[in-house]
Amino acid sequence: MHGKILLVEDEKTLAKALKFSLEKEGFKVEVAYDGEEGLKALELETPDLIILDLMLPKIDGYEFCRRLRRSSDIPIIMLTARNEDIDKILGLELGADDYLTKPFNTRELLARIKAILRRAGQADQGTKKTIRMGNLQVDLIRHRVTLGDREIPLTSREYALISFLASNPGRVYSREQLLEQVWGYDFCGDARTVDVHIRHLREKIEEEPAEPRYILTVWGAGYKFKEA
Ligand code: CA
């Protein structure tokens, strides 16, 4: 696997161990030990993915994300402590693509990196069409979702989820299947992640998020996109 990764982590021992493991897998890894150094590294070179610790000296992960997201959608995997606000991390304000709670298994981190990079590669190829349902339009070329005339701001993961569901209207997917298809996890994903993203999507695209018209819950089974 190829790709450039920027690792922003102030725990030197962890940073070194991760750099070693990632390089063994074929990645090129740049390490920054605080948020300021991380933002500087981005001025010199654009990585394919950023692994970002949340608690950092000088500029923390929250602020780092906010600044980065003003101008860039480089995928971010956030490293968090327990009890962080997952909604906020994955939500539009910070827009991380994924998170891992410390301590984590390096294999799991690798699986998530590969899934994100694989999806980014697939997204580049693009399918040439727009999906329309009621007022909702999903433009699969431009990666834009509009409701009537209004463009809906989505995180890259929210877009990946709605474009997948909308491309397969009427098909019911379990949380595990969505983790596999949209997140690309082959094992032990956290089903809560799916629910959080569905909730965010509904808040953005549904008139009545509690009574959704587009993304429907199939009790005991999972979710589906409304059939035409
Ligand atoms: Ca830290």
mmCIF file with all atom_site columns, C-alpha atoms in Angstrom, residues 49-182:
data_model
loop_
_atom_site.group_PDB
_atom_site.id
_atom_site.type_symbol
_atom_site.label_atom_id
_atom_site.label_alt_id
_atom_site.label_comp_id
_atom_site.label_asym_id
_atom_site.label_entity_id
_atom_site.label_seq_id
_atom_site.pdbx_PDB_ins_code
_atom_site.Cartn_x
_atom_site.Cartn_y
_atom_site.Cartn_z
_atom_site.occupancy
_atom_site.B_iso_or_equiv
_atom_site.pdbx_formal_charge
_atom_site.auth_seq_id
_atom_site.auth_comp_id
_atom_site.auth_asym_id
_atom_site.auth_atom_id
_atom_site.pdbx_PDB_model_num
ATOM 1   C CA . LEU A 1 49  ? -4.262  11.037 5.112   1.00 0.00 ? 49  LEU A CA 1
ATOM 2   C CA . ILE A 1 50  ? -3.712  12.566 8.555   1.00 0.00 ? 50  ILE A CA 1
ATOM 3   C CA . ILE A 1 51  ? -3.633  10.690 11.834  1.00 0.00 ? 51  ILE A CA 1
ATOM 4   C CA . LEU A 1 52  ? -4.350  13.292 14.458  1.00 0.00 ? 52  LEU A CA 1
ATOM 5   C CA . ASP A 1 53  ? -4.144  13.020 18.213  1.00 0.00 ? 53  ASP A CA 1
ATOM 6   C CA . LEU A 1 54  ? -6.856  15.073 19.887  1.00 0.00 ? 54  LEU A CA 1
ATOM 7   C CA . MET A 1 55  ? -4.864  16.247 22.905  1.00 0.00 ? 55  MET A CA 1
ATOM 8   C CA . LEU A 1 56  ? -1.818  18.094 21.615  1.00 0.00 ? 56  LEU A CA 1
ATOM 9   C CA . PRO A 1 57  ? 0.350   20.934 22.866  1.00 0.00 ? 57  PRO A CA 1
ATOM 10  C CA . LYS A 1 58  ? 0.069   24.428 21.306  1.00 0.00 ? 58  LYS A CA 1
ATOM 11  C CA . ILE A 1 59  ? -2.742  23.739 18.828  1.00 0.00 ? 59  ILE A CA 1
ATOM 12  C CA . ASP A 1 60  ? -4.962  20.825 19.848  1.00 0.00 ? 60  ASP A CA 1
ATOM 13  C CA . GLY A 1 61  ? -6.697  18.369 17.528  1.00 0.00 ? 61  GLY A CA 1
ATOM 14  C CA . TYR A 1 62  ? -10.020 20.230 17.602  1.00 0.00 ? 62  TYR A CA 1
ATOM 15  C CA . GLU A 1 63  ? -8.452  23.497 16.485  1.00 0.00 ? 63  GLU A CA 1
ATOM 16  C CA . PHE A 1 64  ? -6.204  21.704 13.988  1.00 0.00 ? 64  PHE A CA 1
ATOM 17  C CA . CYS A 1 65  ? -9.255  20.099 12.379  1.00 0.00 ? 65  CYS A CA 1
ATOM 18  C CA . ARG A 1 66  ? -11.195 23.354 12.250  1.00 0.00 ? 66  ARG A CA 1
ATOM 19  C CA . ARG A 1 67  ? -8.353  25.171 10.538  1.00 0.00 ? 67  ARG A CA 1
ATOM 20  C CA . LEU A 1 68  ? -7.667  22.345 8.108   1.00 0.00 ? 68  LEU A CA 1
ATOM 21  C CA . ARG A 1 69  ? -11.306 21.893 7.137   1.00 0.00 ? 69  ARG A CA 1
ATOM 22  C CA . ARG A 1 70  ? -11.594 25.509 5.993   1.00 0.00 ? 70  ARG A CA 1
ATOM 23  C CA . SER A 1 71  ? -9.550  24.636 2.964   1.00 0.00 ? 71  SER A CA 1
ATOM 24  C CA . SER A 1 72  ? -9.079  20.897 2.704   1.00 0.00 ? 72  SER A CA 1
ATOM 25  C CA . ASP A 1 73  ? -10.878 17.579 2.833   1.00 0.00 ? 73  ASP A CA 1
ATOM 26  C CA . ILE A 1 74  ? -7.827  15.398 3.419   1.00 0.00 ? 74  ILE A CA 1
ATOM 27  C CA . PRO A 1 75  ? -9.100  12.361 5.359   1.00 0.00 ? 75  PRO A CA 1
ATOM 28  C CA . ILE A 1 76  ? -8.447  12.513 9.100   1.00 0.00 ? 76  ILE A CA 1
ATOM 29  C CA . ILE A 1 77  ? -8.375  9.670  11.606  1.00 0.00 ? 77  ILE A CA 1
ATOM 30  C CA . MET A 1 78  ? -8.651  11.125 15.077  1.00 0.00 ? 78  MET A CA 1
ATOM 31  C CA . LEU A 1 79  ? -6.972  9.465  18.065  1.00 0.00 ? 79  LEU A CA 1
ATOM 32  C CA . THR A 1 80  ? -9.015  10.106 21.166  1.00 0.00 ? 80  THR A CA 1
ATOM 33  C CA . ALA A 1 81  ? -9.176  9.286  24.815  1.00 0.00 ? 81  ALA A CA 1
ATOM 34  C CA . ARG A 1 82  ? -12.272 7.617  26.180  1.00 0.00 ? 82  ARG A CA 1
ATOM 35  C CA . ASN A 1 83  ? -15.413 9.709  26.631  1.00 0.00 ? 83  ASN A CA 1
ATOM 36  C CA . GLU A 1 84  ? -14.696 12.176 23.887  1.00 0.00 ? 84  GLU A CA 1
ATOM 37  C CA . ASP A 1 85  ? -17.666 13.630 22.093  1.00 0.00 ? 85  ASP A CA 1
ATOM 38  C CA . ILE A 1 86  ? -17.853 11.336 19.070  1.00 0.00 ? 86  ILE A CA 1
ATOM 39  C CA . ASP A 1 87  ? -20.714 13.344 17.560  1.00 0.00 ? 87  ASP A CA 1
ATOM 40  C CA . LYS A 1 88  ? -18.558 16.429 17.511  1.00 0.00 ? 88  LYS A CA 1
ATOM 41  C CA . ILE A 1 89  ? -15.507 14.656 16.150  1.00 0.00 ? 89  ILE A CA 1
ATOM 42  C CA . LEU A 1 90  ? -17.365 13.025 13.269  1.00 0.00 ? 90  LEU A CA 1
ATOM 43  C CA . GLY A 1 91  ? -19.723 15.965 12.744  1.00 0.00 ? 91  GLY A CA 1
ATOM 44  C CA . LEU A 1 92  ? -19.469 18.832 10.332  1.00 0.00 ? 92  LEU A CA 1
ATOM 45  C CA . GLU A 1 93  ? -17.623 21.175 12.664  1.00 0.00 ? 93  GLU A CA 1
ATOM 46  C CA . LEU A 1 94  ? -14.565 18.954 12.855  1.00 0.00 ? 94  LEU A CA 1
ATOM 47  C CA . GLY A 1 95  ? -15.304 16.544 10.057  1.00 0.00 ? 95  GLY A CA 1
ATOM 48  C CA . ALA A 1 96  ? -12.933 13.738 10.986  1.00 0.00 ? 96  ALA A CA 1
ATOM 49  C CA . ASP A 1 97  ? -13.445 10.667 8.822   1.00 0.00 ? 97  ASP A CA 1
ATOM 50  C CA . ASP A 1 98  ? -12.913 8.207  11.596  1.00 0.00 ? 98  ASP A CA 1
ATOM 51  C CA . TYR A 1 99  ? -11.659 7.898  15.150  1.00 0.00 ? 99  TYR A CA 1
ATOM 52  C CA . LEU A 1 100 ? -9.899  5.383  17.334  1.00 0.00 ? 100 LEU A CA 1
ATOM 53  C CA . THR A 1 101 ? -9.964  5.334  21.092  1.00 0.00 ? 101 THR A CA 1
ATOM 54  C CA . LYS A 1 102 ? -6.611  4.892  22.844  1.00 0.00 ? 102 LYS A CA 1
ATOM 55  C CA . PRO A 1 103 ? -5.220  2.383  23.484  1.00 0.00 ? 103 PRO A CA 1
ATOM 56  C CA . PHE A 1 104 ? -5.851  0.841  20.083  1.00 0.00 ? 104 PHE A CA 1
ATOM 57  C CA . ASN A 1 105 ? -4.495  -2.041 18.110  1.00 0.00 ? 105 ASN A CA 1
ATOM 58  C CA . THR A 1 106 ? -2.148  -1.125 15.247  1.00 0.00 ? 106 THR A CA 1
ATOM 59  C CA . ARG A 1 107 ? -3.869  -3.685 13.018  1.00 0.00 ? 107 ARG A CA 1
ATOM 60  C CA . GLU A 1 108 ? -7.153  -1.888 13.491  1.00 0.00 ? 108 GLU A CA 1
ATOM 61  C CA . LEU A 1 109 ? -5.574  1.451  12.634  1.00 0.00 ? 109 LEU A CA 1
ATOM 62  C CA . LEU A 1 110 ? -4.077  -0.083 9.495   1.00 0.00 ? 110 LEU A CA 1
ATOM 63  C CA . ALA A 1 111 ? -7.442  -1.537 8.461   1.00 0.00 ? 111 ALA A CA 1
ATOM 64  C CA . ARG A 1 112 ? -9.060  1.869  8.784   1.00 0.00 ? 112 ARG A CA 1
ATOM 65  C CA . ILE A 1 113 ? -6.285  3.663  6.906   1.00 0.00 ? 113 ILE A CA 1
ATOM 66  C CA . LYS A 1 114 ? -6.573  1.194  4.057   1.00 0.00 ? 114 LYS A CA 1
ATOM 67  C CA . ALA A 1 115 ? -10.357 1.477  3.972   1.00 0.00 ? 115 ALA A CA 1
ATOM 68  C CA . ILE A 1 116 ? -10.222 5.266  3.766   1.00 0.00 ? 116 ILE A CA 1
ATOM 69  C CA . LEU A 1 117 ? -7.563  5.317  1.068   1.00 0.00 ? 117 LEU A CA 1
ATOM 70  C CA . ARG A 1 118 ? -9.366  2.640  -0.933  1.00 0.00 ? 118 ARG A CA 1
ATOM 71  C CA . ARG A 1 119 ? -12.593 4.623  -0.817  1.00 0.00 ? 119 ARG A CA 1
ATOM 72  C CA . ALA A 1 120 ? -10.818 7.853  -1.782  1.00 0.00 ? 120 ALA A CA 1
ATOM 73  C CA . GLY A 1 121 ? -9.424  5.991  -4.801  1.00 0.00 ? 121 GLY A CA 1
ATOM 74  C CA . GLN A 1 122 ? -12.853 4.708  -5.784  1.00 0.00 ? 122 GLN A CA 1
ATOM 75  C CA . ALA A 1 123 ? -14.408 8.146  -5.362  1.00 0.00 ? 123 ALA A CA 1
ATOM 76  C CA . ASP A 1 124 ? -11.946 9.542  -7.899  1.00 0.00 ? 124 ASP A CA 1
ATOM 77  C CA . GLN A 1 125 ? -13.259 7.210  -10.569 1.00 0.00 ? 125 GLN A CA 1
ATOM 78  C CA . GLY A 1 126 ? -16.809 8.422  -10.033 1.00 0.00 ? 126 GLY A CA 1
ATOM 79  C CA . THR A 1 127 ? -20.053 7.143  -11.508 1.00 0.00 ? 127 THR A CA 1
ATOM 80  C CA . LYS A 1 128 ? -21.664 9.454  -13.981 1.00 0.00 ? 128 LYS A CA 1
ATOM 81  C CA . LYS A 1 129 ? -25.096 10.330 -12.772 1.00 0.00 ? 129 LYS A CA 1
ATOM 82  C CA . THR A 1 130 ? -27.301 12.188 -10.394 1.00 0.00 ? 130 THR A CA 1
ATOM 83  C CA . ILE A 1 131 ? -29.819 10.483 -8.139  1.00 0.00 ? 131 ILE A CA 1
ATOM 84  C CA . ARG A 1 132 ? -33.080 12.321 -7.564  1.00 0.00 ? 132 ARG A CA 1
ATOM 85  C CA . MET A 1 133 ? -35.697 11.587 -4.943  1.00 0.00 ? 133 MET A CA 1
ATOM 86  C CA . GLY A 1 134 ? -38.329 14.201 -4.158  1.00 0.00 ? 134 GLY A CA 1
ATOM 87  C CA . ASN A 1 135 ? -36.443 17.445 -3.476  1.00 0.00 ? 135 ASN A CA 1
ATOM 88  C CA . LEU A 1 136 ? -33.219 15.607 -2.788  1.00 0.00 ? 136 LEU A CA 1
ATOM 89  C CA . GLN A 1 137 ? -30.475 15.321 -5.376  1.00 0.00 ? 137 GLN A CA 1
ATOM 90  C CA . VAL A 1 138 ? -27.228 13.421 -4.980  1.00 0.00 ? 138 VAL A CA 1
ATOM 91  C CA . ASP A 1 139 ? -24.723 14.470 -7.606  1.00 0.00 ? 139 ASP A CA 1
ATOM 92  C CA . LEU A 1 140 ? -22.329 11.543 -7.847  1.00 0.00 ? 140 LEU A CA 1
ATOM 93  C CA . ILE A 1 141 ? -19.847 13.406 -10.030 1.00 0.00 ? 141 ILE A CA 1
ATOM 94  C CA . ARG A 1 142 ? -19.475 16.556 -8.010  1.00 0.00 ? 142 ARG A CA 1
ATOM 95  C CA . HIS A 1 143 ? -20.128 14.837 -4.670  1.00 0.00 ? 143 HIS A CA 1
ATOM 96  C CA . ARG A 1 144 ? -22.800 17.368 -3.871  1.00 0.00 ? 144 ARG A CA 1
ATOM 97  C CA . VAL A 1 145 ? -26.112 16.867 -2.169  1.00 0.00 ? 145 VAL A CA 1
ATOM 98  C CA . THR A 1 146 ? -28.816 19.457 -2.687  1.00 0.00 ? 146 THR A CA 1
ATOM 99  C CA . LEU A 1 147 ? -32.268 19.842 -1.234  1.00 0.00 ? 147 LEU A CA 1
ATOM 100 C CA . GLY A 1 148 ? -34.248 21.978 -3.664  1.00 0.00 ? 148 GLY A CA 1
ATOM 101 C CA . ASP A 1 149 ? -31.843 24.824 -4.471  1.00 0.00 ? 149 ASP A CA 1
ATOM 102 C CA . ARG A 1 150 ? -29.928 24.518 -1.256  1.00 0.00 ? 150 ARG A CA 1
ATOM 103 C CA . GLU A 1 151 ? -26.613 22.700 -1.101  1.00 0.00 ? 151 GLU A CA 1
ATOM 104 C CA . ILE A 1 152 ? -26.331 20.546 2.019   1.00 0.00 ? 152 ILE A CA 1
ATOM 105 C CA . PRO A 1 153 ? -22.891 20.644 3.632   1.00 0.00 ? 153 PRO A CA 1
ATOM 106 C CA . LEU A 1 154 ? -21.832 17.063 4.390   1.00 0.00 ? 154 LEU A CA 1
ATOM 107 C CA . THR A 1 155 ? -18.696 15.501 5.756   1.00 0.00 ? 155 THR A CA 1
ATOM 108 C CA . SER A 1 156 ? -16.948 13.128 3.378   1.00 0.00 ? 156 SER A CA 1
ATOM 109 C CA . ARG A 1 157 ? -18.239 10.139 5.359   1.00 0.00 ? 157 ARG A CA 1
ATOM 110 C CA . GLU A 1 158 ? -21.813 11.402 5.386   1.00 0.00 ? 158 GLU A CA 1
ATOM 111 C CA . TYR A 1 159 ? -21.563 11.825 1.639   1.00 0.00 ? 159 TYR A CA 1
ATOM 112 C CA . ALA A 1 160 ? -20.149 8.311  1.241   1.00 0.00 ? 160 ALA A CA 1
ATOM 113 C CA . LEU A 1 161 ? -23.029 6.913  3.271   1.00 0.00 ? 161 LEU A CA 1
ATOM 114 C CA . ILE A 1 162 ? -25.848 8.724  1.496   1.00 0.00 ? 162 ILE A CA 1
ATOM 115 C CA . SER A 1 163 ? -24.403 8.110  -1.955  1.00 0.00 ? 163 SER A CA 1
ATOM 116 C CA . PHE A 1 164 ? -24.119 4.404  -1.190  1.00 0.00 ? 164 PHE A CA 1
ATOM 117 C CA . LEU A 1 165 ? -27.663 4.113  0.176   1.00 0.00 ? 165 LEU A CA 1
ATOM 118 C CA . ALA A 1 166 ? -29.165 6.279  -2.568  1.00 0.00 ? 166 ALA A CA 1
ATOM 119 C CA . SER A 1 167 ? -27.383 4.238  -5.233  1.00 0.00 ? 167 SER A CA 1
ATOM 120 C CA . ASN A 1 168 ? -29.192 1.145  -3.927  1.00 0.00 ? 168 ASN A CA 1
ATOM 121 C CA . PRO A 1 169 ? -32.726 2.383  -3.165  1.00 0.00 ? 169 PRO A CA 1
ATOM 122 C CA . GLY A 1 170 ? -35.044 -0.012 -1.383  1.00 0.00 ? 170 GLY A CA 1
ATOM 123 C CA . ARG A 1 171 ? -32.266 -2.382 -0.355  1.00 0.00 ? 171 ARG A CA 1
ATOM 124 C CA . VAL A 1 172 ? -32.026 -2.951 3.367   1.00 0.00 ? 172 VAL A CA 1
ATOM 125 C CA . TYR A 1 173 ? -28.536 -2.858 4.857   1.00 0.00 ? 173 TYR A CA 1
ATOM 126 C CA . SER A 1 174 ? -27.614 -3.891 8.365   1.00 0.00 ? 174 SER A CA 1
ATOM 127 C CA . ARG A 1 175 ? -25.226 -1.685 10.338  1.00 0.00 ? 175 ARG A CA 1
ATOM 128 C CA . GLU A 1 176 ? -22.534 -4.305 9.864   1.00 0.00 ? 176 GLU A CA 1
ATOM 129 C CA . GLN A 1 177 ? -23.063 -4.298 6.097   1.00 0.00 ? 177 GLN A CA 1
ATOM 130 C CA . LEU A 1 178 ? -22.866 -0.506 6.018   1.00 0.00 ? 178 LEU A CA 1
ATOM 131 C CA . LEU A 1 179 ? -19.649 -0.587 8.028   1.00 0.00 ? 179 LEU A CA 1
ATOM 132 C CA . GLU A 1 180 ? -18.260 -3.033 5.523   1.00 0.00 ? 180 GLU A CA 1
ATOM 133 C CA . GLN A 1 181 ? -19.502 -1.214 2.398   1.00 0.00 ? 181 GLN A CA 1
ATOM 134 C CA . VAL A 1 182 ? -19.088 2.408  3.393   1.00 0.00 ? 182 VAL A CA 1
#
